[in-house]
mmCIF file of C-alpha atoms in Angstrom:
data_model
loop_
_atom_site.group_PDB
_atom_site.id
_atom_site.type_symbol
_atom_site.label_atom_id
_atom_site.label_comp_id
_atom_site.label_asym_id
_atom_site.label_seq_id
_atom_site.Cartn_x
_atom_site.Cartn_y
_atom_site.Cartn_z
ATOM 1 C CA LEU A 277 -66.931 -17.943 -47.664
ATOM 2 C CA LEU A 278 -69.360 -16.676 -45.029
ATOM 3 C CA LEU A 279 -68.390 -19.547 -42.738
ATOM 4 C CA HIS A 280 -64.690 -18.749 -42.994
ATOM 5 C CA LEU A 281 -65.506 -15.051 -42.531
ATOM 6 C CA PHE A 282 -67.355 -15.825 -39.294
ATOM 7 C CA LEU A 283 -64.519 -18.095 -38.118
ATOM 8 C CA SER A 284 -61.990 -15.322 -38.767
ATOM 9 C CA SER A 285 -64.176 -12.839 -36.871
ATOM 10 C CA LEU A 286 -64.402 -15.227 -33.918
ATOM 11 C CA PHE A 287 -60.624 -15.656 -33.962
ATOM 12 C CA VAL A 288 -60.146 -11.883 -33.906
ATOM 13 C CA ILE A 289 -62.582 -11.498 -30.990
ATOM 14 C CA ASP A 290 -61.125 -14.393 -28.971
ATOM 15 C CA ASN A 291 -57.529 -13.218 -29.338
ATOM 16 C CA GLY A 292 -58.153 -9.461 -29.148
ATOM 17 C CA ALA A 293 -56.560 -8.823 -32.546
ATOM 18 C CA ASP A 294 -56.957 -5.517 -34.397
ATOM 19 C CA ASP A 295 -56.827 -6.780 -37.976
ATOM 20 C CA TRP A 296 -58.711 -9.721 -39.485
ATOM 21 C CA ARG A 297 -55.713 -10.558 -41.664
ATOM 22 C CA ILE A 298 -53.913 -11.864 -38.589
ATOM 23 C CA ALA A 299 -56.285 -14.841 -38.608
ATOM 24 C CA MET A 300 -55.485 -15.671 -42.238
ATOM 25 C CA THR A 301 -52.611 -18.087 -41.775
ATOM 26 C CA MET A 302 -51.077 -19.992 -44.660
ATOM 27 C CA GLU A 303 -52.913 -23.166 -43.672
ATOM 28 C CA ARG A 304 -56.274 -21.384 -43.594
ATOM 29 C CA VAL A 305 -55.623 -19.752 -46.969
ATOM 30 C CA LEU A 306 -54.736 -23.113 -48.521
ATOM 31 C CA LEU A 307 -57.858 -24.738 -47.069
ATOM 32 C CA ILE A 308 -60.089 -21.944 -48.374
ATOM 33 C CA SER A 309 -58.465 -22.141 -51.816
ATOM 34 C CA LEU A 310 -58.881 -25.921 -51.924
ATOM 35 C CA GLU A 311 -62.518 -25.636 -50.856
ATOM 36 C CA LEU A 312 -63.211 -23.040 -53.550
ATOM 37 C CA LEU A 313 -61.542 -25.261 -56.136
ATOM 38 C CA VAL A 314 -63.617 -28.288 -55.122
ATOM 39 C CA SER A 315 -66.836 -26.264 -55.072
ATOM 40 C CA ALA A 316 -66.089 -24.735 -58.489
ATOM 41 C CA VAL A 317 -66.137 -28.105 -60.286
ATOM 42 C CA HIS A 318 -69.514 -28.465 -61.990
ATOM 43 C CA PRO A 319 -70.793 -29.871 -65.299
ATOM 44 C CA VAL A 320 -71.076 -27.161 -67.927
ATOM 45 C CA PRO A 321 -74.338 -26.738 -69.862
ATOM 46 C CA GLY A 322 -74.270 -28.154 -73.370
ATOM 47 C CA ASP A 323 -73.338 -31.362 -75.150
ATOM 48 C CA PHE A 324 -69.537 -31.555 -75.246
ATOM 49 C CA LYS A 325 -67.642 -34.716 -76.094
ATOM 50 C CA PHE A 326 -63.998 -35.779 -76.304
ATOM 51 C CA LEU A 327 -62.150 -38.771 -77.711
ATOM 52 C CA TRP A 328 -61.226 -41.254 -74.995
ATOM 53 C CA ARG A 329 -58.558 -43.829 -75.764
ATOM 54 C CA ALA A 330 -58.030 -46.987 -73.729
ATOM 55 C CA ARG A 331 -56.819 -50.575 -74.066
ATOM 56 C CA LEU A 332 -59.040 -53.541 -73.243
ATOM 57 C CA ALA A 333 -57.787 -55.649 -70.349
ATOM 58 C CA PHE A 334 -58.071 -59.196 -71.750
ATOM 59 C CA SER A 335 -57.681 -58.713 -75.526
ATOM 60 C CA TYR A 336 -55.194 -55.794 -75.300
ATOM 61 C CA THR A 337 -56.850 -54.184 -78.315
ATOM 62 C CA PRO A 338 -57.025 -50.389 -78.415
ATOM 63 C CA SER A 339 -60.422 -48.835 -77.875
ATOM 64 C CA HIS A 340 -61.607 -45.396 -78.955
ATOM 65 C CA ALA A 341 -64.885 -43.872 -77.834
ATOM 66 C CA GLU A 342 -66.538 -40.486 -77.615
ATOM 67 C CA ALA A 343 -67.200 -39.695 -73.976
ATOM 68 C CA ASP A 344 -69.224 -36.894 -72.471
ATOM 69 C CA LEU A 345 -67.337 -34.080 -70.811
ATOM 70 C CA ASP A 346 -69.948 -34.140 -68.044
ATOM 71 C CA MET A 347 -68.536 -37.487 -66.897
ATOM 72 C CA VAL A 348 -65.111 -35.972 -66.231
ATOM 73 C CA LEU A 349 -66.674 -33.096 -64.301
ATOM 74 C CA SER A 350 -69.208 -35.217 -62.407
ATOM 75 C CA VAL A 351 -66.775 -37.624 -60.745
ATOM 76 C CA PRO A 352 -64.772 -34.911 -58.867
ATOM 77 C CA MET A 353 -68.035 -33.563 -57.450
ATOM 78 C CA PHE A 354 -67.936 -36.412 -54.917
ATOM 79 C CA LEU A 355 -65.178 -34.444 -53.193
ATOM 80 C CA ARG A 356 -67.948 -32.223 -51.846
ATOM 81 C CA LEU A 357 -68.852 -34.994 -49.426
ATOM 82 C CA TYR A 358 -66.542 -33.275 -46.932
ATOM 83 C CA LEU A 359 -69.549 -31.024 -46.238
ATOM 84 C CA ILE A 360 -71.179 -33.969 -44.438
ATOM 85 C CA ALA A 361 -68.379 -33.917 -41.870
ATOM 86 C CA ARG A 362 -68.828 -30.159 -41.447
ATOM 87 C CA VAL A 363 -72.582 -30.556 -40.922
ATOM 88 C CA MET A 364 -71.921 -33.264 -38.326
ATOM 89 C CA LEU A 365 -69.514 -30.909 -36.557
ATOM 90 C CA LEU A 366 -71.829 -27.890 -36.546
ATOM 91 C CA HIS A 367 -74.846 -29.919 -35.375
ATOM 92 C CA SER A 368 -72.977 -31.969 -32.791
ATOM 93 C CA LYS A 369 -74.020 -31.596 -29.155
ATOM 94 C CA LEU A 370 -70.379 -31.322 -28.166
ATOM 95 C CA PHE A 371 -69.971 -28.295 -30.442
ATOM 96 C CA THR A 372 -73.178 -26.520 -29.408
ATOM 97 C CA ASP A 373 -72.935 -27.186 -25.656
ATOM 98 C CA ALA A 374 -71.347 -24.281 -23.779
ATOM 99 C CA SER A 375 -70.180 -26.420 -20.847
ATOM 100 C CA SER A 376 -68.412 -28.868 -23.164
ATOM 101 C CA ARG A 377 -66.713 -26.007 -24.982
ATOM 102 C CA SER A 378 -65.546 -24.520 -21.681
ATOM 103 C CA ILE A 379 -64.099 -27.819 -20.462
ATOM 104 C CA GLY A 380 -62.442 -28.334 -23.843
ATOM 105 C CA ALA A 381 -60.892 -24.864 -23.723
ATOM 106 C CA LEU A 382 -59.440 -25.522 -20.261
ATOM 107 C CA ASN A 383 -57.935 -28.820 -21.479
ATOM 108 C CA LYS A 384 -56.731 -27.349 -24.791
ATOM 109 C CA VAL A 385 -59.024 -29.599 -26.815
ATOM 110 C CA HIS A 386 -60.117 -28.181 -30.154
ATOM 111 C CA PHE A 387 -63.656 -29.084 -31.195
ATOM 112 C CA ASN A 388 -63.043 -29.905 -34.836
ATOM 113 C CA THR A 389 -64.118 -32.618 -37.239
ATOM 114 C CA ARG A 390 -61.374 -34.966 -36.072
ATOM 115 C CA PHE A 391 -62.547 -34.777 -32.463
ATOM 116 C CA VAL A 392 -66.183 -35.408 -33.461
ATOM 117 C CA MET A 393 -65.200 -38.432 -35.570
ATOM 118 C CA LYS A 394 -63.145 -39.853 -32.702
ATOM 119 C CA THR A 395 -66.130 -39.400 -30.408
ATOM 120 C CA LEU A 396 -68.433 -41.202 -32.841
ATOM 121 C CA MET A 397 -65.918 -44.034 -33.242
ATOM 122 C CA THR A 398 -65.867 -44.377 -29.459
ATOM 123 C CA ILE A 399 -69.653 -44.283 -29.010
ATOM 124 C CA CYS A 400 -70.875 -46.265 -32.043
ATOM 125 C CA PRO A 401 -67.919 -47.661 -34.034
ATOM 126 C CA GLY A 402 -69.923 -50.377 -35.764
ATOM 127 C CA THR A 403 -72.507 -47.964 -37.149
ATOM 128 C CA VAL A 404 -69.856 -45.535 -38.389
ATOM 129 C CA LEU A 405 -67.891 -48.259 -40.179
ATOM 130 C CA LEU A 406 -71.049 -49.756 -41.690
ATOM 131 C CA VAL A 407 -72.285 -46.426 -43.062
ATOM 132 C CA PHE A 408 -68.830 -45.537 -44.388
ATOM 133 C CA SER A 409 -68.335 -48.921 -46.073
ATOM 134 C CA ILE A 410 -71.759 -48.951 -47.750
ATOM 135 C CA SER A 411 -71.383 -45.348 -48.940
ATOM 136 C CA LEU A 412 -67.924 -46.059 -50.328
ATOM 137 C CA TRP A 413 -69.210 -49.221 -52.022
ATOM 138 C CA ILE A 414 -72.052 -47.432 -53.825
ATOM 139 C CA ILE A 415 -70.010 -44.367 -54.858
ATOM 140 C CA ALA A 416 -67.058 -46.411 -56.118
ATOM 141 C CA ALA A 417 -69.347 -48.786 -58.052
ATOM 142 C CA TRP A 418 -71.116 -45.870 -59.751
ATOM 143 C CA THR A 419 -67.785 -44.268 -60.651
ATOM 144 C CA VAL A 420 -66.418 -47.513 -62.139
ATOM 145 C CA ARG A 421 -69.602 -48.004 -64.123
ATOM 146 C CA VAL A 422 -69.370 -44.451 -65.530
ATOM 147 C CA CYS A 423 -65.700 -44.889 -66.447
ATOM 148 C CA GLU A 424 -66.096 -48.302 -68.095
ATOM 149 C CA ARG A 425 -69.351 -47.994 -70.022
ATOM 150 C CA TYR A 426 -67.874 -46.241 -73.083
ATOM 151 C CA HIS A 427 -65.305 -48.853 -74.135
ATOM 152 C CA ASP A 428 -66.876 -52.283 -73.808
ATOM 153 C CA ALA A 429 -70.651 -52.312 -73.613
ATOM 154 C CA GLN A 430 -70.654 -56.119 -73.328
ATOM 155 C CA ASP A 431 -68.292 -56.136 -70.365
ATOM 156 C CA ILE A 432 -69.835 -56.912 -67.011
ATOM 157 C CA THR A 433 -68.259 -53.809 -65.451
ATOM 158 C CA SER A 434 -70.406 -51.667 -67.754
ATOM 159 C CA ASN A 435 -73.494 -52.318 -65.604
ATOM 160 C CA PHE A 436 -73.973 -51.233 -62.026
ATOM 161 C CA LEU A 437 -74.309 -54.686 -60.429
ATOM 162 C CA GLY A 438 -71.117 -55.913 -62.084
ATOM 163 C CA ALA A 439 -69.297 -52.807 -60.887
ATOM 164 C CA MET A 440 -70.553 -53.441 -57.350
ATOM 165 C CA TRP A 441 -69.161 -56.992 -57.512
ATOM 166 C CA LEU A 442 -65.781 -55.671 -58.696
ATOM 167 C CA ILE A 443 -65.669 -53.083 -55.903
ATOM 168 C CA SER A 444 -66.668 -55.624 -53.246
ATOM 169 C CA ILE A 445 -63.922 -58.124 -54.097
ATOM 170 C CA THR A 446 -61.409 -55.270 -54.342
ATOM 171 C CA PHE A 447 -62.527 -53.774 -51.022
ATOM 172 C CA LEU A 448 -62.137 -57.141 -49.294
ATOM 173 C CA SER A 449 -58.679 -57.681 -50.899
ATOM 174 C CA ILE A 450 -59.822 -60.919 -52.582
ATOM 175 C CA GLY A 451 -59.289 -60.103 -56.250
ATOM 176 C CA TYR A 452 -60.526 -63.141 -58.172
ATOM 177 C CA GLY A 453 -59.327 -61.680 -61.477
ATOM 178 C CA ASP A 454 -62.546 -62.447 -63.356
ATOM 179 C CA MET A 455 -63.232 -58.709 -63.767
ATOM 180 C CA VAL A 456 -60.606 -56.100 -64.602
ATOM 181 C CA PRO A 457 -61.121 -52.382 -65.325
ATOM 182 C CA ASN A 458 -60.053 -51.175 -68.769
ATOM 183 C CA THR A 459 -59.507 -47.456 -68.212
ATOM 184 C CA TYR A 460 -57.105 -45.611 -65.960
ATOM 185 C CA CYS A 461 -60.113 -44.019 -64.275
ATOM 186 C CA GLY A 462 -61.475 -47.420 -63.237
ATOM 187 C CA LYS A 463 -58.038 -48.622 -62.181
ATOM 188 C CA GLY A 464 -57.556 -45.566 -59.998
ATOM 189 C CA VAL A 465 -60.927 -46.076 -58.325
ATOM 190 C CA CYS A 466 -60.087 -49.737 -57.650
ATOM 191 C CA LEU A 467 -56.725 -48.710 -56.189
ATOM 192 C CA LEU A 468 -58.326 -46.228 -53.785
ATOM 193 C CA THR A 469 -60.966 -48.817 -52.899
ATOM 194 C CA GLY A 470 -58.290 -51.367 -51.999
ATOM 195 C CA ILE A 471 -56.452 -48.868 -49.790
ATOM 196 C CA MET A 472 -59.649 -47.858 -47.984
ATOM 197 C CA GLY A 473 -60.643 -51.508 -47.644
ATOM 198 C CA ALA A 474 -57.357 -52.290 -45.902
ATOM 199 C CA GLY A 475 -57.906 -49.370 -43.534
ATOM 200 C CA CYS A 476 -61.497 -50.400 -42.777
ATOM 201 C CA THR A 477 -60.350 -53.974 -42.130
ATOM 202 C CA ALA A 478 -57.804 -52.733 -39.590
ATOM 203 C CA LEU A 479 -60.478 -50.598 -37.903
ATOM 204 C CA VAL A 480 -62.877 -53.551 -37.766
ATOM 205 C CA VAL A 481 -60.191 -55.706 -36.117
ATOM 206 C CA ALA A 482 -59.508 -52.975 -33.545
ATOM 207 C CA VAL A 483 -63.216 -52.518 -32.808
ATOM 208 C CA VAL A 484 -63.825 -56.258 -32.424
ATOM 209 C CA ALA A 485 -60.780 -56.608 -30.153
ATOM 210 C CA ARG A 486 -62.049 -53.773 -27.970
ATOM 211 C CA LYS A 487 -65.542 -55.283 -27.822
ATOM 212 C CA LEU A 488 -64.130 -58.668 -26.789
ATOM 213 C CA GLU A 489 -62.013 -57.135 -24.030
ATOM 214 C CA LEU A 490 -63.250 -57.670 -20.477
ATOM 215 C CA THR A 491 -64.631 -54.746 -18.558
ATOM 216 C CA LYS A 492 -63.219 -53.691 -15.206
ATOM 217 C CA ALA A 493 -65.912 -55.540 -13.239
ATOM 218 C CA GLU A 494 -65.519 -58.645 -15.391
ATOM 219 C CA LYS A 495 -61.760 -58.560 -14.817
ATOM 220 C CA HIS A 496 -62.302 -58.496 -11.046
ATOM 221 C CA VAL A 497 -64.654 -61.480 -11.280
ATOM 222 C CA HIS A 498 -62.188 -63.330 -13.508
ATOM 223 C CA ASN A 499 -59.297 -62.654 -11.125
ATOM 224 C CA PHE A 500 -61.373 -63.872 -8.177
ATOM 225 C CA MET A 501 -62.248 -67.083 -10.008
ATOM 226 C CA MET A 502 -58.613 -67.631 -10.970
ATOM 227 C CA ASP A 503 -57.548 -67.100 -7.352
ATOM 228 C CA THR A 504 -60.075 -69.697 -6.220
ATOM 229 C CA GLN A 505 -58.891 -72.190 -8.830
ATOM 230 C CA LEU A 506 -55.257 -71.509 -7.952
ATOM 231 C CA THR A 507 -55.957 -72.208 -4.286
ATOM 232 C CA LYS A 508 -57.596 -75.507 -5.194
ATOM 233 C CA ARG A 509 -54.702 -76.501 -7.466
ATOM 234 C CA ILE A 510 -52.152 -75.706 -4.763
ATOM 235 C CA LYS A 511 -54.104 -77.788 -2.243
ATOM 236 C CA ASN A 512 -54.269 -80.701 -4.688
ATOM 237 C CA ALA A 513 -50.552 -80.438 -5.430
ATOM 238 C CA ALA A 514 -49.731 -80.307 -1.696
ATOM 239 C CA ALA A 515 -51.907 -83.375 -1.131
ATOM 240 C CA ASN A 516 -50.058 -85.177 -3.940
ATOM 241 C CA VAL A 517 -46.726 -84.286 -2.314
ATOM 242 C CA LEU A 518 -47.881 -85.694 1.026
ATOM 243 C CA ARG A 519 -49.248 -88.826 -0.635
ATOM 244 C CA GLU A 520 -46.055 -89.547 -2.545
ATOM 245 C CA THR A 521 -43.987 -88.847 0.571
ATOM 246 C CA TRP A 522 -46.021 -91.384 2.515
ATOM 247 C CA LEU A 523 -45.772 -93.960 -0.286
ATOM 248 C CA ILE A 524 -42.010 -93.527 -0.529
ATOM 249 C CA TYR A 525 -41.693 -93.960 3.239
ATOM 250 C CA LYS A 526 -43.993 -96.991 3.123
ATOM 251 C CA HIS A 527 -42.072 -98.792 0.366
ATOM 252 C CA THR A 528 -38.651 -98.011 1.833
ATOM 253 C CA LYS A 529 -39.110 -98.273 5.616
ATOM 254 C CA LEU A 530 -42.194 -100.376 6.254
ATOM 255 C CA ALA A 531 -41.905 -102.970 3.486
ATOM 256 C CA LYS A 532 -40.027 -106.187 4.207
ATOM 257 C CA LYS A 533 -38.568 -106.240 0.713
ATOM 258 C CA ILE A 534 -37.881 -102.979 -1.057
ATOM 259 C CA ASP A 535 -39.269 -102.730 -4.579
ATOM 260 C CA HIS A 536 -36.854 -100.271 -6.199
ATOM 261 C CA SER A 537 -38.941 -99.797 -9.369
ATOM 262 C CA ARG A 538 -41.989 -98.781 -7.352
ATOM 263 C CA VAL A 539 -39.863 -96.506 -5.172
ATOM 264 C CA ARG A 540 -38.430 -94.749 -8.243
ATOM 265 C CA LYS A 541 -41.958 -94.388 -9.649
ATOM 266 C CA HIS A 542 -43.190 -92.643 -6.497
ATOM 267 C CA GLN A 543 -40.051 -90.512 -6.351
ATOM 268 C CA ARG A 544 -40.736 -89.290 -9.905
ATOM 269 C CA LYS A 545 -44.322 -88.468 -8.961
ATOM 270 C CA PHE A 546 -43.052 -86.702 -5.845
ATOM 271 C CA LEU A 547 -40.729 -84.476 -7.882
ATOM 272 C CA GLN A 548 -43.471 -83.801 -10.434
ATOM 273 C CA ALA A 549 -45.852 -82.713 -7.670
ATOM 274 C CA ILE A 550 -43.235 -80.338 -6.229
ATOM 275 C CA HIS A 551 -42.447 -78.858 -9.664
ATOM 276 C CA HIS A 552 -46.155 -78.501 -10.381
ATOM 277 C CA VAL A 553 -46.646 -76.480 -7.187
ATOM 278 C CA MET A 554 -43.670 -74.255 -7.991
ATOM 279 C CA TYR A 555 -44.827 -73.779 -11.585
ATOM 280 C CA GLU A 556 -48.322 -72.752 -10.506
ATOM 281 C CA LEU A 557 -46.955 -70.275 -7.978
ATOM 282 C CA MET A 558 -44.392 -68.765 -10.368
ATOM 283 C CA SER A 559 -46.849 -68.432 -13.252
ATOM 284 C CA GLU A 560 -49.395 -66.732 -11.021
ATOM 285 C CA LEU A 561 -46.759 -64.390 -9.605
ATOM 286 C CA ASN A 562 -45.573 -63.499 -13.110
ATOM 287 C CA ASP A 563 -49.114 -62.746 -14.252
ATOM 288 C CA ARG A 564 -49.756 -60.630 -11.197
ATOM 289 C CA SER A 565 -46.466 -58.753 -11.613
ATOM 290 C CA GLU A 566 -47.174 -58.019 -15.292
ATOM 291 C CA ASP A 567 -50.654 -56.778 -14.455
ATOM 292 C CA LEU A 568 -49.238 -54.646 -11.649
ATOM 293 C CA GLU A 569 -46.594 -53.184 -13.971
ATOM 294 C CA ARG A 570 -49.234 -52.256 -16.540
ATOM 295 C CA GLN A 571 -51.324 -50.574 -13.868
ATOM 296 C CA MET A 572 -48.286 -48.707 -12.546
ATOM 297 C CA LEU A 573 -47.362 -47.499 -16.037
ATOM 298 C CA SER A 574 -50.917 -46.346 -16.625
ATOM 299 C CA LEU A 575 -50.935 -44.569 -13.267
ATOM 300 C CA GLU A 576 -47.589 -42.882 -14.006
ATOM 301 C CA HIS A 577 -48.863 -41.745 -17.401
ATOM 302 C CA ARG A 578 -51.977 -40.244 -15.839
ATOM 303 C CA VAL A 579 -49.929 -38.527 -13.127
ATOM 304 C CA GLU A 580 -47.659 -37.040 -15.806
ATOM 305 C CA GLN A 581 -50.679 -35.787 -17.712
ATOM 306 C CA LEU A 582 -52.113 -34.211 -14.560
ATOM 307 C CA THR A 583 -48.759 -32.623 -13.730
ATOM 308 C CA ALA A 584 -48.417 -31.199 -17.225
ATOM 309 C CA GLY A 585 -51.986 -29.900 -17.090
ATOM 310 C CA PHE A 586 -51.477 -28.221 -13.701
ATOM 311 C CA THR A 587 -48.165 -26.770 -14.887
ATOM 312 C CA ALA A 588 -49.703 -25.266 -18.006
ATOM 313 C CA LEU A 589 -52.860 -24.053 -16.232
ATOM 314 C CA PRO A 590 -51.411 -20.820 -14.699
ATOM 315 C CA ALA A 591 -49.866 -19.746 -17.993
ATOM 316 C CA HIS A 592 -53.067 -20.508 -19.857
ATOM 317 C CA LEU A 593 -55.187 -18.615 -17.329
ATOM 318 C CA SER A 594 -52.765 -15.687 -17.375
ATOM 319 C CA ALA A 595 -52.795 -15.525 -21.167
ATOM 320 C CA THR A 596 -56.593 -15.738 -21.256
ATOM 321 C CA LEU A 597 -57.025 -13.028 -18.617
ATOM 322 C CA SER A 598 -54.458 -10.803 -20.352
ATOM 323 C CA ALA A 599 -56.225 -11.178 -23.681
ATOM 324 C CA GLN A 600 -59.607 -10.403 -22.117
ATOM 325 C CA HIS A 601 -58.146 -7.411 -20.257
ATOM 326 C CA ALA A 602 -56.565 -6.066 -23.444
ATOM 327 C CA ALA A 603 -59.819 -6.513 -25.336
ATOM 328 C CA LEU A 604 -61.757 -4.750 -22.558
ATOM 329 C CA VAL A 605 -59.289 -1.836 -22.456
ATOM 330 C CA HIS A 606 -59.427 -1.520 -26.235
ATOM 331 C CA LEU A 607 -63.235 -1.514 -26.146
ATOM 332 C CA LEU A 608 -63.321 1.140 -23.405
ATOM 333 C CA ARG A 609 -60.891 3.324 -25.334
ATOM 334 C CA GLU A 610 -62.999 3.083 -28.448
ATOM 335 C CA ARG A 611 -66.102 3.956 -26.418
ATOM 336 C CA ASP A 612 -64.475 6.938 -24.631
ATOM 337 C CA ALA A 613 -62.783 8.347 -27.743
ATOM 338 C CA PRO A 614 -65.884 10.202 -29.121
ATOM 339 C CA HIS A 615 -66.670 11.748 -25.686
ATOM 340 C CA THR A 616 -63.090 12.969 -25.302
ATOM 341 C CA HIS A 617 -63.130 14.500 -28.780
ATOM 342 C CA THR A 618 -66.456 16.279 -28.089
ATOM 343 C CA HIS A 619 -65.195 17.585 -24.711
ATOM 344 C CA SER A 620 -62.033 19.021 -26.303
ATOM 345 C CA GLN A 621 -64.097 20.776 -28.980
ATOM 346 C CA THR A 622 -66.354 22.311 -26.290
ATOM 347 C CA GLU A 623 -63.349 23.636 -24.346
ATOM 348 C CA THR A 624 -61.913 25.176 -27.523
ATOM 349 C CA GLN A 625 -65.180 26.962 -28.309
ATOM 350 C CA MET A 626 -65.482 28.292 -24.735
ATOM 351 C CA HIS A 627 -61.936 29.617 -24.865
ATOM 352 C CA HIS A 628 -62.650 31.325 -28.186
ATOM 353 C CA TRP A 629 -65.824 32.983 -26.858
ATOM 354 C CA GLY A 630 -63.897 34.171 -23.814
ATOM 355 C CA LYS A 631 -61.373 35.916 -26.019
ATOM 356 C CA LEU A 632 -64.138 37.610 -27.984
ATOM 357 C CA ASN A 633 -65.794 38.893 -24.797
ATOM 358 C CA CYS A 634 -62.493 40.322 -23.603
ATOM 359 C CA VAL A 635 -62.048 42.165 -26.878
#
């Protein structure tokens, strides 16, 4: 509550508002209510139990067991892990650095949890994915073990290592079918694990593809090497054309008896050499044109972004200066109000004493 109170106060100061209720938008109210609801979940003191009904996965026999109420209240407490993201935001160098905040304000970039997570995924994507996957693995395995231990004590999912095996094959979308959760709680955890596993797999593929991509310097070196090889191939193809031309002339003009089969053979090689030269040139031109088009599109996109930024800059500066001017005027009025009131009271008293002296 204190954090949201400070954020509302900062919003009021930044925008020059008179009432703190202006900062309480519907989205902020919903977020505060959801945070209070998540923070309010806590195991109650005492030994309370309830009857939990389920159906075993393989035998389809109904199962009844007395479960602790603390189990139902302990699992939702993992929703408080959102506080880790808030701690990362508040202790991030991007959030505490004044120069970064100023540059972000000029570019209309909000320093929130999403921006910090994007920055971490850009700087160290492998570490972030590894920590997230291991944390999800341990938490999901503990939750499955808690949900499944009441109904079948002999089942392998009732112990922690068996639950970790179930979560791992579900996370990797393998699903051997040798282990199946019995309760709806375990099934729900496995469902969420499968969805998060698919998302993590897509992120891993994107990270690996980006790591395998050539850098700008490596691309220049690669293009230079390809140009050198292309020059050599064109020279070889031109030499083959000259050779076949000479052989055709030799077997048709210089030979006493023309061997038509050999002439046709050299004519075929002559045409192949010409087509090979044309194919090499056309393929290289197509590659160069595609690369040039991509660079032009990227350049156009950047120019559009710069144009939009320069277009919005005067309005943003004007709005910022107007807000600061209004806040300064309001502060000066509040500061001068007591002096004005005291001065008016002094003039009234002097006028009253003047009347008394006249009388």
